Coordinates of C-alpha atoms in Angstrom, one line a residue:
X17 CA 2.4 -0.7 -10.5
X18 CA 5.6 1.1 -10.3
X19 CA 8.9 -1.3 -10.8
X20 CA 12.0 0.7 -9.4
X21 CA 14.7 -0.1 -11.6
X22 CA 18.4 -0.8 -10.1
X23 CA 21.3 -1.3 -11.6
X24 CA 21.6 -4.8 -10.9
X25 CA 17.9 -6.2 -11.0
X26 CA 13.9 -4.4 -11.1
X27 CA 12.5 -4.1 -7.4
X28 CA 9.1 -4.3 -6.9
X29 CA 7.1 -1.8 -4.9
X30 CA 4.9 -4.8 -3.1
X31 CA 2.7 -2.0 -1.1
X32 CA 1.8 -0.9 -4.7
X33 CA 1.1 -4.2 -5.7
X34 CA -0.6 -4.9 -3.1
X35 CA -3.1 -1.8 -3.6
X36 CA -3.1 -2.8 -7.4
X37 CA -4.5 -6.4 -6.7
X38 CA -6.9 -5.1 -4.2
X39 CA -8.2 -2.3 -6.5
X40 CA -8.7 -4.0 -9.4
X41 CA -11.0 -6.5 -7.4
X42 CA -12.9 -4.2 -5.8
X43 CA -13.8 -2.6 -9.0
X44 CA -14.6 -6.1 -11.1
X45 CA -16.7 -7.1 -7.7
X46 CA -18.4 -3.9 -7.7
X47 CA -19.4 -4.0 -11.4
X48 CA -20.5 -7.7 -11.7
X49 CA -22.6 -7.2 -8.2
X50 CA -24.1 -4.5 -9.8
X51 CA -25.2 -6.3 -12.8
X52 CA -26.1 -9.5 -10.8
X53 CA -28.2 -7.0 -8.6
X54 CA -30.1 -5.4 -12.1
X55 CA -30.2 -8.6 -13.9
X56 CA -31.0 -11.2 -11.3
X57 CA -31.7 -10.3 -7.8
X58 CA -28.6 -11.7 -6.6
X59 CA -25.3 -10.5 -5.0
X60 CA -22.2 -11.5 -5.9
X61 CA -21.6 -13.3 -2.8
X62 CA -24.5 -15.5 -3.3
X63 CA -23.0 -16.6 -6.4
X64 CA -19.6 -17.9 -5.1
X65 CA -20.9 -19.9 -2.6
X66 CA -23.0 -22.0 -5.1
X67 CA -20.2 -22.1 -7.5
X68 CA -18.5 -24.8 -5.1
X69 CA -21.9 -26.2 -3.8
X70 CA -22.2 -27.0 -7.5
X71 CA -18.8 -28.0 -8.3
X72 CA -18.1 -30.3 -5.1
X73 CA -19.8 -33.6 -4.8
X74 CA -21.3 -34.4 -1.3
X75 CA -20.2 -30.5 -0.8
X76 CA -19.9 -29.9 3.5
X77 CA -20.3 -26.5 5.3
X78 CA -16.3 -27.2 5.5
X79 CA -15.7 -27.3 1.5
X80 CA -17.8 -24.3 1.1
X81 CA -15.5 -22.8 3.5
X82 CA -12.6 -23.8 2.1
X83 CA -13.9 -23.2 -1.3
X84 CA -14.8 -19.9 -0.6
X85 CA -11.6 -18.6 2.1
X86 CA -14.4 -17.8 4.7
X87 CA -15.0 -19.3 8.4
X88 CA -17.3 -22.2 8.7
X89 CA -19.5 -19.9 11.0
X90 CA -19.7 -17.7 7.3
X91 CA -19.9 -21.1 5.2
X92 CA -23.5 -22.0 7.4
X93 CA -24.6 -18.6 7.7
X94 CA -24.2 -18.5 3.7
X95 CA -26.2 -21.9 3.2
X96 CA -29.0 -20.7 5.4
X97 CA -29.4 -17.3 2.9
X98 CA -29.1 -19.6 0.2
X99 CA -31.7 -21.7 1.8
X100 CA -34.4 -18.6 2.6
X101 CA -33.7 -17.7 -1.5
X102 CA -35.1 -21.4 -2.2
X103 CA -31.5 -21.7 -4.2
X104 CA -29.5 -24.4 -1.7
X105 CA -30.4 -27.5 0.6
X106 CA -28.7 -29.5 3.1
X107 CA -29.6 -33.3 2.8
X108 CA -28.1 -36.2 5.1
X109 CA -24.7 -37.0 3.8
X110 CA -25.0 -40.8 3.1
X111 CA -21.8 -42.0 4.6
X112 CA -22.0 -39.8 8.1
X113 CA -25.4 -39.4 9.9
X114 CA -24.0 -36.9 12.1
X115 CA -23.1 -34.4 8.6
X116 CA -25.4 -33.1 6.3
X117 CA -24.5 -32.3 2.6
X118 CA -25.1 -29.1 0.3
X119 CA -26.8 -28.9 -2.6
X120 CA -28.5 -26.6 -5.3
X121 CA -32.2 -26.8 -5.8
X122 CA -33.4 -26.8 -9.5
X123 CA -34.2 -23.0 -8.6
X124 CA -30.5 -22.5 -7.3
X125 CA -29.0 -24.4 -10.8
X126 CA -31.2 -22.4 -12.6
X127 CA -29.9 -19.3 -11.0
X128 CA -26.2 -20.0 -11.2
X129 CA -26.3 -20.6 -15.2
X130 CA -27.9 -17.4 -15.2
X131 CA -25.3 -15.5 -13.0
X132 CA -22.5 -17.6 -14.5
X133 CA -23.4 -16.0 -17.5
X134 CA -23.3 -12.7 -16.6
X135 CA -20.2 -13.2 -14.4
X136 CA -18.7 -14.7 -17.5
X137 CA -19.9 -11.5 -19.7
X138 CA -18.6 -8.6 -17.7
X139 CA -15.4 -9.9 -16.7
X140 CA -14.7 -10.8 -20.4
X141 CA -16.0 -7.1 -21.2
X142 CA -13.7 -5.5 -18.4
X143 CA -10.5 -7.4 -19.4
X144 CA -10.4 -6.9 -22.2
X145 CA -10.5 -3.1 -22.0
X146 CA -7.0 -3.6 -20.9
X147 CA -5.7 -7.1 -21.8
X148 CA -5.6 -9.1 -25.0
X149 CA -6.6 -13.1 -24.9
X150 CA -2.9 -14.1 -24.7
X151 CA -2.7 -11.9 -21.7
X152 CA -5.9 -12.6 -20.1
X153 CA -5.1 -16.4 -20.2
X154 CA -1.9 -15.5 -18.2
X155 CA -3.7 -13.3 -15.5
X156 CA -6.0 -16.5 -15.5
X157 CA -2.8 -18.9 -14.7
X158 CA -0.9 -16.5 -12.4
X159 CA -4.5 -15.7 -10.3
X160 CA -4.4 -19.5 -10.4
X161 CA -1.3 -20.5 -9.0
X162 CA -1.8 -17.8 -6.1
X163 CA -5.1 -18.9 -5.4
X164 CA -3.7 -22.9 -5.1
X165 CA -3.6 -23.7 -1.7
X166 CA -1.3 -26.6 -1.2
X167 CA -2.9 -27.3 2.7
X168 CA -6.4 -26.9 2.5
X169 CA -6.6 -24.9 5.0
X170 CA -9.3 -22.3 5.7
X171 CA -9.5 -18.8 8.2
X172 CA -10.1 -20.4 11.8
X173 CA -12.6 -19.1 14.1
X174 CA -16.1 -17.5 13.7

């Protein structure tokens, strides 16, 4: 990223930044699909999704959504893959007939230490490349605090 200096402050090129954050995504996603691929038989975006099945009790198609920053048409359509894979179920919800609640089968928990492992593994391996512990535990924070979402909300629409 290029800062332009002034003579009263640093400006920020945001396009750059912009291309920067996207870039650098694109490439961790594309390495740690890979190795998911090779190692596992799983994409990466099989993993997400049960990374909040896992970490949400009584997880909806709506907290996957939100958990994940997709449509709730995506959040199903994700389940049901998880489903075919033998990885994810939907149960009854026991407080509201008319919901259902996702889970991870003992195959799908199975899987996701597996994959968090690997996840864990080559983004470690990437990072540091470039960044030191201090500095990778401030990427963490800032990615963080630009991930919160104070609202909740998710992309509408299918």
């Amino acid at each position: 990223m290029k800062i332009m200096k002034s003579a009263d402050s640093a400006r920020i090129d945001y396009g750059e930044l912009l291309a920067d954050l996207v870039f650098v995504q694109v490439d961790q996603f594309n390495v740690v699909d890979r190795r998911l691929r090779s190692d596992l038989d799983m994409v990466l975006i099989e993993y997400l999704p049960m990374r909040v099945i896992d970490g949400t009790p009584n997880c909806r198609v709506q907290d996957l959504a939100n958990g994940v920053r997709i449509t709730v048409g995506g959040a199903s359509k994700a389940v049901d893959r998880l489903s075919k894979r033998g990885w994810a179920e939907r149960a009854p919800h026991p407080g509201d007939r008319r919901s259902s609640i996702l889970r991870l089968t003992p195959e799908g928990e199975r899987m996701l230490a597996a994959a968090s492992g690997v996840v864990s593994e080559e983004t470690s391996r990437r990072l540091a490349i470039t960044l030191d512990a201090a500095e990778t535990a401030t990427l963490a924070d800032l990615l963080s605090r630009l991930r919160a979402d104070e609202d909740g909300s998710t992309i509408e629409g299918d």
